[in-house]
Structure formats: structure tokens, C-alpha cells
Short mmCIF file of C-alpha atoms in Angstrom, two decimals:
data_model
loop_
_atom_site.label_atom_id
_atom_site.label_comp_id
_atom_site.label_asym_id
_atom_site.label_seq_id
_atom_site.Cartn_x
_atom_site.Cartn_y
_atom_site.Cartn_z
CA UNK A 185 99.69 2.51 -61.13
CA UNK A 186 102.87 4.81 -61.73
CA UNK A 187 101.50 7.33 -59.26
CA UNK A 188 100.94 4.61 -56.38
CA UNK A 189 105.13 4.36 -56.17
CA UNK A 190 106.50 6.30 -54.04
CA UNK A 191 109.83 7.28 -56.27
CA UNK A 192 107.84 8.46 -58.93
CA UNK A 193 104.82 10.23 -56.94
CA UNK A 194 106.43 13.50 -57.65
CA UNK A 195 106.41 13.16 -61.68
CA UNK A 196 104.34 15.35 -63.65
CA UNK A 197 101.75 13.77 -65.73
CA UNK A 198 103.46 14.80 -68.71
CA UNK A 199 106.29 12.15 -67.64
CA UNK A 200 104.23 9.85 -66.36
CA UNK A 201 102.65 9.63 -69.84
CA UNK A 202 105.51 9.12 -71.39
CA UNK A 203 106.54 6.45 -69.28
CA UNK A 204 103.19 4.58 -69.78
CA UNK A 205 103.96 4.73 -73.41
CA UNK A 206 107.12 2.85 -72.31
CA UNK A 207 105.59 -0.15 -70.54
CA UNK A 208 104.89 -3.19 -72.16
CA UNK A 209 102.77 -5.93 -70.35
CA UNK A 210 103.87 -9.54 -69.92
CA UNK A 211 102.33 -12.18 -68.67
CA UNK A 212 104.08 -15.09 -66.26
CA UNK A 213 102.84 -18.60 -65.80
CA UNK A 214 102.46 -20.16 -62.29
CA UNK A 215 105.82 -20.91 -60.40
CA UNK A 216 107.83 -19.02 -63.66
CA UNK A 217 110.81 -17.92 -62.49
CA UNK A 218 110.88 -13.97 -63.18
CA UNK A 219 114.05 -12.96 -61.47
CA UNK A 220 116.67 -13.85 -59.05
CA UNK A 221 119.57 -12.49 -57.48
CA UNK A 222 122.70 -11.55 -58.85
CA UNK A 223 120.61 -10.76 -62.73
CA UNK A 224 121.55 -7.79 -64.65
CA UNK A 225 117.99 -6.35 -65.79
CA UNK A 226 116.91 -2.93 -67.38
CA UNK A 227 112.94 -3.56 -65.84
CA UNK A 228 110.87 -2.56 -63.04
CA UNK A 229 107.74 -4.86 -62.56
CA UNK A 230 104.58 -3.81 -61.80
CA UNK A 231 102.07 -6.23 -60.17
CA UNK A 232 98.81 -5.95 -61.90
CA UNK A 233 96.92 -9.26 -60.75
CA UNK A 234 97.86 -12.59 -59.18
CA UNK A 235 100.51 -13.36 -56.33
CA UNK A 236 104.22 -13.13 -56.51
CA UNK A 237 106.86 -14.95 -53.83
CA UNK A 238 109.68 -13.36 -53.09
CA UNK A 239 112.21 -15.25 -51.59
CA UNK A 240 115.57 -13.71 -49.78
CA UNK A 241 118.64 -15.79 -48.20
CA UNK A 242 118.93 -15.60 -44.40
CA UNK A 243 122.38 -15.50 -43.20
CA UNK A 244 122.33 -18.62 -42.44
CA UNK A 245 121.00 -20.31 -46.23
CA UNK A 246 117.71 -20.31 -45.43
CA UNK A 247 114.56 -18.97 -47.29
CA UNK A 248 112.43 -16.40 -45.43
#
């Protein structure tokens, strides 16, 4: 899953590795808010199963 990103498609596997040993899986419930803008976070998410919205401001205060 690592590999499929594009900014870490260049690692070796030795890296890789050791960032797999990093990850730790959670689990969200339906309509759980995960994020939003403006929160200070030390993650990256991967999307294993299921559907996430994503939902950015227009200019104008609307949701895309």
C-alpha cells in the first residue's frame, strides 16, 4: 500500500519495512469525523476499505 503513493515510490524496501512497522490500524465508524481543516496532526491515512468524503470550502462557503 506504501508503494502505491507516489512520494514514497522511490523508498527502498528496507524503509518501507520500517515504516510498516510504524503503522498502526484504526478503525472509524460511519459519518466519524476523522479530520478537518485547520488540525495539527502527526498522521497520514491510508484507505484500506470503505468510502471517505472529503469536503473543501468554495470561495464562496460552499461545500464541493
Amino acid at each position: 500500500m506504501i508503494s502505491n503513493v507516489p512520494y514514497f515510490r522511490n523508498l527502498s524496501p528496507l524503509v518501507v519495512q520500517e515504516l510498516i512497522y510504524l503503522l498502526r490500524p484504526s478503525r472509524y465508524d460511519p459519518n466519524m469525523l476523522i479530520v478537518k481543516r485547520g488540525d495539527s496532526t502527526d498522521k497520514i491515512y491510508f484507505l484500506k476499505a470503505g468510502v471517505v468524503d472529503v469536503e473543501v470550502p468554495l470561495k464562496n462557503k460552499e461545500k464541493m
